[in-house]
Backbone as CSV, one residue per row, in Angstrom:
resi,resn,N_x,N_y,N_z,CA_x,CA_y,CA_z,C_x,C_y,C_z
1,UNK,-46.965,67.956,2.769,-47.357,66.566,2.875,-47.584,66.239,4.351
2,UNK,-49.010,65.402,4.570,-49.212,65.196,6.007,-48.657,63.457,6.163
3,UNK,-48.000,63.256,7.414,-48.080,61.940,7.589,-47.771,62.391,9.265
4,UNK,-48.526,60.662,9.586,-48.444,60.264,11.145,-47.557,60.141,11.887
5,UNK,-47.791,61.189,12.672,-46.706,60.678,13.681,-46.522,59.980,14.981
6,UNK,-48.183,59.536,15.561,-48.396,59.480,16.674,-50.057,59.060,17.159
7,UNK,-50.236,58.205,17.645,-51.795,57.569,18.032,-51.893,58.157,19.568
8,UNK,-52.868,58.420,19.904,-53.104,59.195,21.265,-53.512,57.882,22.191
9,UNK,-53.016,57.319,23.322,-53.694,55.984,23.874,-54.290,56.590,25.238
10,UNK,-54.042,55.903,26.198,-55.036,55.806,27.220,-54.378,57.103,28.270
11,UNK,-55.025,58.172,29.077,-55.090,59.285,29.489,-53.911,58.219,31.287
12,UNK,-52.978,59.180,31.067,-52.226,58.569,32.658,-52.003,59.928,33.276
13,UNK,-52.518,59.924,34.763,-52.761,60.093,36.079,-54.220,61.071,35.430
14,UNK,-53.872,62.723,36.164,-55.024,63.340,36.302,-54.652,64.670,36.150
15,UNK,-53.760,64.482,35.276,-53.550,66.457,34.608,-53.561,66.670,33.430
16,UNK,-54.008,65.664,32.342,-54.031,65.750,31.277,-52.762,64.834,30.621
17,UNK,-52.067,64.206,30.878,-51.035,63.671,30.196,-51.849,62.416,29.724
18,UNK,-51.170,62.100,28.176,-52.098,61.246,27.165,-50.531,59.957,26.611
19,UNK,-50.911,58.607,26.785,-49.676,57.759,26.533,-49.408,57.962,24.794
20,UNK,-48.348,57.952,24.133,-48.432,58.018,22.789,-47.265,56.651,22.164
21,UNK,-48.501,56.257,20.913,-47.881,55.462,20.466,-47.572,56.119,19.603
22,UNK,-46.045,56.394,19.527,-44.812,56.495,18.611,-45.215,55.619,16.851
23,UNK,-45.486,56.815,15.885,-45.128,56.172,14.428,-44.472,57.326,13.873
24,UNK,-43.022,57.396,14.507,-42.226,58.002,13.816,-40.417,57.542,14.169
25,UNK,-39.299,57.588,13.444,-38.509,57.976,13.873,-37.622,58.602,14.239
26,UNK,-38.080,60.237,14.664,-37.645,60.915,14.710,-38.635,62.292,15.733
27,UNK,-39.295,61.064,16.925,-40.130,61.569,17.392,-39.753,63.140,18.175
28,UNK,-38.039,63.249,18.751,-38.283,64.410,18.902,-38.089,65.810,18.389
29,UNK,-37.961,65.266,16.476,-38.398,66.169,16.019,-39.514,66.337,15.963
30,UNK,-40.835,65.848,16.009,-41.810,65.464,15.503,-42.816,65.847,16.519
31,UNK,-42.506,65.573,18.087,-43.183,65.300,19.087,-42.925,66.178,20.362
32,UNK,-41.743,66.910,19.792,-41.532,67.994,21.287,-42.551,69.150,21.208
33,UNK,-41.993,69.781,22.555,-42.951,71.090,22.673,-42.978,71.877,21.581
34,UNK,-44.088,72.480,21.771,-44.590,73.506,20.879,-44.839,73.014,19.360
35,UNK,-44.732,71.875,19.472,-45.426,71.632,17.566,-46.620,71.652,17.469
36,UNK,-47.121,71.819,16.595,-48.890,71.559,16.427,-49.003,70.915,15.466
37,UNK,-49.989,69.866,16.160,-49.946,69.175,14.903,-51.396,68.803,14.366
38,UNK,-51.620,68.831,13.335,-53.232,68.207,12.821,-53.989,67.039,13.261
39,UNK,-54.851,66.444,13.586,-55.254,65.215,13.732,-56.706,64.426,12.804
40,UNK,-56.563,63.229,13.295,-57.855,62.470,12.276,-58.042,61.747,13.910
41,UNK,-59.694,62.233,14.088,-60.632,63.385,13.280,-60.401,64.208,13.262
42,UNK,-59.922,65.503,12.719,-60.081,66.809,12.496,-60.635,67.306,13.553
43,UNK,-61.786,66.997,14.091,-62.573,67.841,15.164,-61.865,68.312,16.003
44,UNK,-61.085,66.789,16.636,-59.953,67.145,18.089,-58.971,67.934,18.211
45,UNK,-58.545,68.525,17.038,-57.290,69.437,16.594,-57.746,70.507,16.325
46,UNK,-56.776,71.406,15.835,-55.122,70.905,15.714,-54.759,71.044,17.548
47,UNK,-53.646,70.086,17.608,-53.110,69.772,19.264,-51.881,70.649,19.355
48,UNK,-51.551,71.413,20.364,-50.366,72.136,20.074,-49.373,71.017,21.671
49,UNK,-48.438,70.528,21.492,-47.936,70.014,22.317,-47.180,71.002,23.828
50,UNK,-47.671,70.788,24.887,-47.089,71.612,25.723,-45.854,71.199,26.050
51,UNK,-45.907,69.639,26.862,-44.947,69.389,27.237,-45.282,67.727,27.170
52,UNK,-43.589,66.719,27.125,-43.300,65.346,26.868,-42.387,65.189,28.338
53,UNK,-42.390,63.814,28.360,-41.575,62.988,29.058,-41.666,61.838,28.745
54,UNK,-40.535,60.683,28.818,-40.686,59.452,28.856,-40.809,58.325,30.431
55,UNK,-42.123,57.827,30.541,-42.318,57.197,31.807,-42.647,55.803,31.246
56,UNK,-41.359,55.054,32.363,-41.623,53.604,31.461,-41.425,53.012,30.737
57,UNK,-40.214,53.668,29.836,-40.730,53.505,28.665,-42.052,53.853,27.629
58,UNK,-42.558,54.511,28.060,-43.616,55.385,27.079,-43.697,56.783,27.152
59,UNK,-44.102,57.071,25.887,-43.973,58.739,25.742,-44.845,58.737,26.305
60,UNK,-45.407,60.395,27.124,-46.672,61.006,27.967,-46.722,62.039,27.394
61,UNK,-47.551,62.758,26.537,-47.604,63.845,26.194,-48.439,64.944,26.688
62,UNK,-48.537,66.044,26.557,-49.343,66.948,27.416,-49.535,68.258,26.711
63,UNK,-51.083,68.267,26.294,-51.249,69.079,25.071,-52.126,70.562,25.638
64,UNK,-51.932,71.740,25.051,-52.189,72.871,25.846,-53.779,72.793,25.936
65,UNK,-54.315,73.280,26.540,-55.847,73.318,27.161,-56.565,72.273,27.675
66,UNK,-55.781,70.847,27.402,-56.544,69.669,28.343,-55.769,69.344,29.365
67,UNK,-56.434,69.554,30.429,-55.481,69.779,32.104,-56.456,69.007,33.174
68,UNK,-57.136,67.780,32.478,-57.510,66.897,33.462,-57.671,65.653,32.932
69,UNK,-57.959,64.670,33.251,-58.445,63.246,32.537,-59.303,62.753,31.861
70,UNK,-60.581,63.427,31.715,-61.088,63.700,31.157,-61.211,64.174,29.607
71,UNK,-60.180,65.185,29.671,-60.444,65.904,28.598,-59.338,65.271,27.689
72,UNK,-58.159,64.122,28.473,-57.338,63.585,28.064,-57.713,62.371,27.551
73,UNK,-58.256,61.790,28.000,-59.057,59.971,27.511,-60.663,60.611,26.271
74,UNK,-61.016,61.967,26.331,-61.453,62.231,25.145,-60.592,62.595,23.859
75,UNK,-59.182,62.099,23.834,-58.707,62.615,22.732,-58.200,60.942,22.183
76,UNK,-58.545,59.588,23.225,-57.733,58.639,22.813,-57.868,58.161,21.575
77,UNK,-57.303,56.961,20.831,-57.224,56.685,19.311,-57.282,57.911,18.620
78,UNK,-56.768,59.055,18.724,-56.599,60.282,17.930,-55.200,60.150,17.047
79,UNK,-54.964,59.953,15.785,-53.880,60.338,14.981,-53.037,61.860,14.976
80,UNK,-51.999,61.694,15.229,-51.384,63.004,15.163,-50.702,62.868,14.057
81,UNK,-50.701,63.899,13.058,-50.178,63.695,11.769,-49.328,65.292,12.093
82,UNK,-47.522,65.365,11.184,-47.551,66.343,11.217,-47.199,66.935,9.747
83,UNK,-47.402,68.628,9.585,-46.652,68.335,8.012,-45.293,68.456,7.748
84,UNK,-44.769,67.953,6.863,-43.300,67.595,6.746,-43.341,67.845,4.688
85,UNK,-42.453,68.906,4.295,-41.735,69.189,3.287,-41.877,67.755,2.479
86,UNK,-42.588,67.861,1.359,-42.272,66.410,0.178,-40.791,66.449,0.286
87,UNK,-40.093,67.094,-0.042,-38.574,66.835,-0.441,-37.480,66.443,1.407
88,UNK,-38.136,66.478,1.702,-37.459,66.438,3.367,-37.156,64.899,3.198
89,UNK,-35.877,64.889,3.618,-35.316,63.063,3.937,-34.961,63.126,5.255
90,UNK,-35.553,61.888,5.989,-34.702,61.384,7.044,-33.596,61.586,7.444
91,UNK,-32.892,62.000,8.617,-31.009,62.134,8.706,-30.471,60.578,8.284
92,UNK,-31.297,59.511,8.899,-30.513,58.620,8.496,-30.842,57.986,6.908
93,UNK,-29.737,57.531,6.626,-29.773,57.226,4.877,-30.927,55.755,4.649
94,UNK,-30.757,55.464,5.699,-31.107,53.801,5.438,-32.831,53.803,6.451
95,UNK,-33.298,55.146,6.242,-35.193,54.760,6.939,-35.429,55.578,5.881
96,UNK,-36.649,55.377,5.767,-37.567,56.689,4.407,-38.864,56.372,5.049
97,UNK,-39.549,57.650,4.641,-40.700,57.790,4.480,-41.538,57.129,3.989
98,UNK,-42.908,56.615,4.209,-43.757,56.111,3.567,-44.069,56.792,2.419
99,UNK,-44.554,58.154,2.231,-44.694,58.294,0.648,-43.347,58.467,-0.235
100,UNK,-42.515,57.926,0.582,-41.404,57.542,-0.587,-40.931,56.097,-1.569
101,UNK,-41.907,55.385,-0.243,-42.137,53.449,-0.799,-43.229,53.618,-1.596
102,UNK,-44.115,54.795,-1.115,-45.309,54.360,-1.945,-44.946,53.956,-3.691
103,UNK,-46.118,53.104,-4.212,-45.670,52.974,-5.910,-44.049,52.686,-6.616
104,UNK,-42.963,52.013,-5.109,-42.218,51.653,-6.059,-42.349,50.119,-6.601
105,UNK,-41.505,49.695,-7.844,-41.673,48.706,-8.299,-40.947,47.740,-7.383
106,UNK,-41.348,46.303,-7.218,-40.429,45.947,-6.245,-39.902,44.222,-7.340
107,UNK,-39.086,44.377,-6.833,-38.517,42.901,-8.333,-37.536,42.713,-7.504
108,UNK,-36.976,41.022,-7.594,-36.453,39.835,-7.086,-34.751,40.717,-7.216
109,UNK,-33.665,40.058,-6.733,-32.273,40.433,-6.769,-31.790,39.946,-8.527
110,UNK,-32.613,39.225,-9.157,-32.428,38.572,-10.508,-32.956,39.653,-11.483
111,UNK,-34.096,40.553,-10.846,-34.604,41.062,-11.786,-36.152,40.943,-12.252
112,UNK,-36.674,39.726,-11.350,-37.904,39.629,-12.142,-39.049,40.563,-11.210
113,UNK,-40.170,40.752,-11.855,-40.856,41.642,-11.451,-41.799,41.001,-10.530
114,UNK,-42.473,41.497,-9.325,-43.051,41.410,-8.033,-44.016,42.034,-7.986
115,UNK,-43.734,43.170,-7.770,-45.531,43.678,-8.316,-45.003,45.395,-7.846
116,UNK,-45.628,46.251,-7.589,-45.560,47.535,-6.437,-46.510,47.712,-5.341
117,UNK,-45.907,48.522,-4.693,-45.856,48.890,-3.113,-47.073,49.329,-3.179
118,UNK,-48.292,49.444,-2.278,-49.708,49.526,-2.411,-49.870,50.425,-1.368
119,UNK,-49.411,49.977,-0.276,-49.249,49.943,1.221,-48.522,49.953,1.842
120,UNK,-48.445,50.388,3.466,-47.221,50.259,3.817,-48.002,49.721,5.409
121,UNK,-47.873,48.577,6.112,-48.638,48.486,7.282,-47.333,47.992,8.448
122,UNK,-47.538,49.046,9.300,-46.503,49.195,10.571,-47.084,48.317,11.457
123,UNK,-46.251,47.078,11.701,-46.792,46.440,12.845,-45.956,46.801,14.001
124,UNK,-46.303,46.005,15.307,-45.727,46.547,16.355,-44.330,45.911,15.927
125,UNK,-43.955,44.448,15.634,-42.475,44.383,15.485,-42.006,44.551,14.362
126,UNK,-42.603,44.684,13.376,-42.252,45.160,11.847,-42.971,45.938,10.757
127,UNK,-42.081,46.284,10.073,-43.326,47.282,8.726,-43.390,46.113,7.722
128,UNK,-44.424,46.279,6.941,-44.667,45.325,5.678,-45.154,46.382,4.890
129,UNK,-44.504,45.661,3.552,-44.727,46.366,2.123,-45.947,45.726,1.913
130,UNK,-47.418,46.228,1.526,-48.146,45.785,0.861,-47.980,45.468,-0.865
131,UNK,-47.498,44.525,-1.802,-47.483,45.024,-3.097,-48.669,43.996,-3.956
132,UNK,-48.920,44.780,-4.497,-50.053,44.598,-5.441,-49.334,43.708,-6.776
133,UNK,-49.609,42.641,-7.060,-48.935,41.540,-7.867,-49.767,41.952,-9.674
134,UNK,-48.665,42.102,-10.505,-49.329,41.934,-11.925,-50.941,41.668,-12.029
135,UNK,-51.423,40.309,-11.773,-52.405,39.512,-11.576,-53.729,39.907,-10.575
136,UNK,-53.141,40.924,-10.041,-54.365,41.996,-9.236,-54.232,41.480,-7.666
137,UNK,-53.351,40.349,-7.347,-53.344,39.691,-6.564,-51.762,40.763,-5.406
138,UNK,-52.292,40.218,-3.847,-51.774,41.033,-3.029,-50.868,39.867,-2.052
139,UNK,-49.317,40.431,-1.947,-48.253,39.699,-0.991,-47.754,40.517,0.018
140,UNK,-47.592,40.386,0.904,-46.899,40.925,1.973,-45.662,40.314,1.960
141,UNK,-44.759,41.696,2.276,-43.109,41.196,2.262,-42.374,42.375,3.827
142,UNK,-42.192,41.196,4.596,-41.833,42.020,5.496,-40.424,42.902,4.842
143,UNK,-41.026,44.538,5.949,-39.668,45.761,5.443,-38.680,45.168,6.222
144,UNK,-37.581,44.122,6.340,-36.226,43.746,6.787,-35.179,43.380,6.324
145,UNK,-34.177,43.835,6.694,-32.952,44.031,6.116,-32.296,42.977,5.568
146,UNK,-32.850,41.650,6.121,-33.119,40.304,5.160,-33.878,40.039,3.954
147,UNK,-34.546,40.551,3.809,-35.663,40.638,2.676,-35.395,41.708,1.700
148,UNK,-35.527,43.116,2.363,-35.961,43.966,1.537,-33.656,44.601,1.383
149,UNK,-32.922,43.967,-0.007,-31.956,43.995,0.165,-31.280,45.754,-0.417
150,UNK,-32.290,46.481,-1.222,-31.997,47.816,-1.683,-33.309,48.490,-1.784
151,UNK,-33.334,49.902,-1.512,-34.054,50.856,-2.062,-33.477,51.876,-2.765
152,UNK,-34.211,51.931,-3.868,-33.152,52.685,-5.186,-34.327,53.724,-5.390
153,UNK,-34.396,54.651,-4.591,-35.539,55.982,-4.730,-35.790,56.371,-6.507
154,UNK,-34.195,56.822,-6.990,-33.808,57.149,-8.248,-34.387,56.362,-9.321
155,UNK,-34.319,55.130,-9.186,-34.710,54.087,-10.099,-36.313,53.879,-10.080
156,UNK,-36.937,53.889,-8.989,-38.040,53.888,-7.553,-38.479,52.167,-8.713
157,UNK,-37.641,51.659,-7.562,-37.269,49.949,-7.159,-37.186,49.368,-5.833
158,UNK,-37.582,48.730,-4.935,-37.356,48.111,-4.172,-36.958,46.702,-4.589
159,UNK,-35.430,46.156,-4.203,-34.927,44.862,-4.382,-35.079,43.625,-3.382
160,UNK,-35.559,42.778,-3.776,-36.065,42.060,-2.683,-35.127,40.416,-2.536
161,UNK,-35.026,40.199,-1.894,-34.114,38.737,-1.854,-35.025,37.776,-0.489
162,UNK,-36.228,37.144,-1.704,-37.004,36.227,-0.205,-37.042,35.021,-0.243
163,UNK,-37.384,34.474,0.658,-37.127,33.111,1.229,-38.192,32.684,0.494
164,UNK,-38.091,31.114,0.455,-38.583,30.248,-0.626,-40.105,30.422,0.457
165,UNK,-41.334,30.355,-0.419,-42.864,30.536,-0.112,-42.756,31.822,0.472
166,UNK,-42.017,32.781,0.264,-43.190,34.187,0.484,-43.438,34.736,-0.242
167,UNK,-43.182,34.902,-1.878,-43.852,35.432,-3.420,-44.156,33.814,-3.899
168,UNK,-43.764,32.997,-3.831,-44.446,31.586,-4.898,-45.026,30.714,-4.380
169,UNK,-45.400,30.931,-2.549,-46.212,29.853,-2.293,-45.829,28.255,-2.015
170,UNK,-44.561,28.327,-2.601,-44.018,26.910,-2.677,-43.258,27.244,-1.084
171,UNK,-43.654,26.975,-0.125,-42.509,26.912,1.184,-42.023,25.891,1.779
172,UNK,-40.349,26.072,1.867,-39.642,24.853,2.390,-40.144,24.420,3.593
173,UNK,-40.324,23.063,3.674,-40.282,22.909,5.777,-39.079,21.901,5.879
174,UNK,-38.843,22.721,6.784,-37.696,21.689,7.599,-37.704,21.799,9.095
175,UNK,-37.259,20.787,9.575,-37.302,20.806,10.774,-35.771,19.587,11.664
176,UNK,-35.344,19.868,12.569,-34.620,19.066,13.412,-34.389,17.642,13.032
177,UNK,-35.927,16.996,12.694,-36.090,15.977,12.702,-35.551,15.463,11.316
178,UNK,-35.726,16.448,10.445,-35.298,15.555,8.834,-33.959,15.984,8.466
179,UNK,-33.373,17.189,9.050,-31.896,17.072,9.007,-31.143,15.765,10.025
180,UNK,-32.006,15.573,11.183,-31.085,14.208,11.574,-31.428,12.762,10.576
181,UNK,-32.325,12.507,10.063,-32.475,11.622,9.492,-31.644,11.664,8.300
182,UNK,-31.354,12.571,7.389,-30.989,13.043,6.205,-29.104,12.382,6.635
183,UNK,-29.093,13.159,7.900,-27.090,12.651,8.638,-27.750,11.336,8.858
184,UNK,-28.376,10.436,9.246,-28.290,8.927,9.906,-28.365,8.262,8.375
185,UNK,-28.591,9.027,6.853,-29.228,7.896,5.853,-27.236,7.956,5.439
């Protein structure tokens, strides 16, 4: 099974080192020397990683045969995907894999049904479940530990506990102003 581990961004200094945006957690299994890994497009690969560091806060990666800037800012927006065992789990209990959300059913802490997982879209501060509603119709439910309250692989359920208007549309407002009025009545 292939999945992403890594977007190639903008080429820093002039020996080939390429900035990487991180979509994994477990980048240095994923991202140290000597892995090779496939990419989309296909053309640019497969990348065999020479050597990493972190500058800045950002990974720099440095892949064998591109050894100038050039040949580094021709690999940018490149996906690095690597392959990883279907049956392989995460060390930690509580992250999974995307094709492990894929197609589960996802239903309320009561029980009622929500729809399933379609999608899975990684934003920079959060993941969201795409799920596809009975009705053909599509909700986003952010992946947080507020929201999303179990994943039951076994059952393949995701339990969800959400705040009023993010499956029914009906959303509370409140604000400062009508809790003081609400204490002055």
């Amino acid at each position: 099974m292939q999945l992403v581990v890594g977007r190639i961004g903008r080429a820093h200094g002039i020996k080939g080192d390429v900035t990487i945006e991180v979509r994994t957690d477990e980048p240095e299994l994923r991202l140290g020397p000597g892995a090779v890994l496939a990419t989309d497009p296909a053309a640019t690969g497969p990348l065999t990683i020479e050597s990493g560091r972190v500058h800045s806060g950002r990974l720099l990666l440095r892949f064998a045969g591109v050894r100038d800037r050039t040949g580094a800012e021709a690999l940018r927006n490149t996906l690095l995907i690597a392959e990883v065992d279907p049956e392989e789990l995460p060390e930690d209990p509580e992250e999974f894999y995307d094709h492990q959300l894929m197609d589960l059913d996802v239903v309320t802490a009561d029980g009622t049904e929500v729809g399933r997982i379609t999608e899975i879209s990684h934003l920079p501060s959060q993941d969201l479940f795409i799920v596809e509603r009975p009705d053909g119709s599509e909700v986003m439910i952010p992946f947080v530990e507020e929201i999303v309250a179990e994943i039951d692989l076994e059952e393949q359920k995701a339990v969800i506990t959400p705040p009023p208007g993010l499956i029914d549309g009906q959303a509370e407002v409140a604000s400062d102003r009508d809790a003081a009025e609400d204490e002055s009545a």
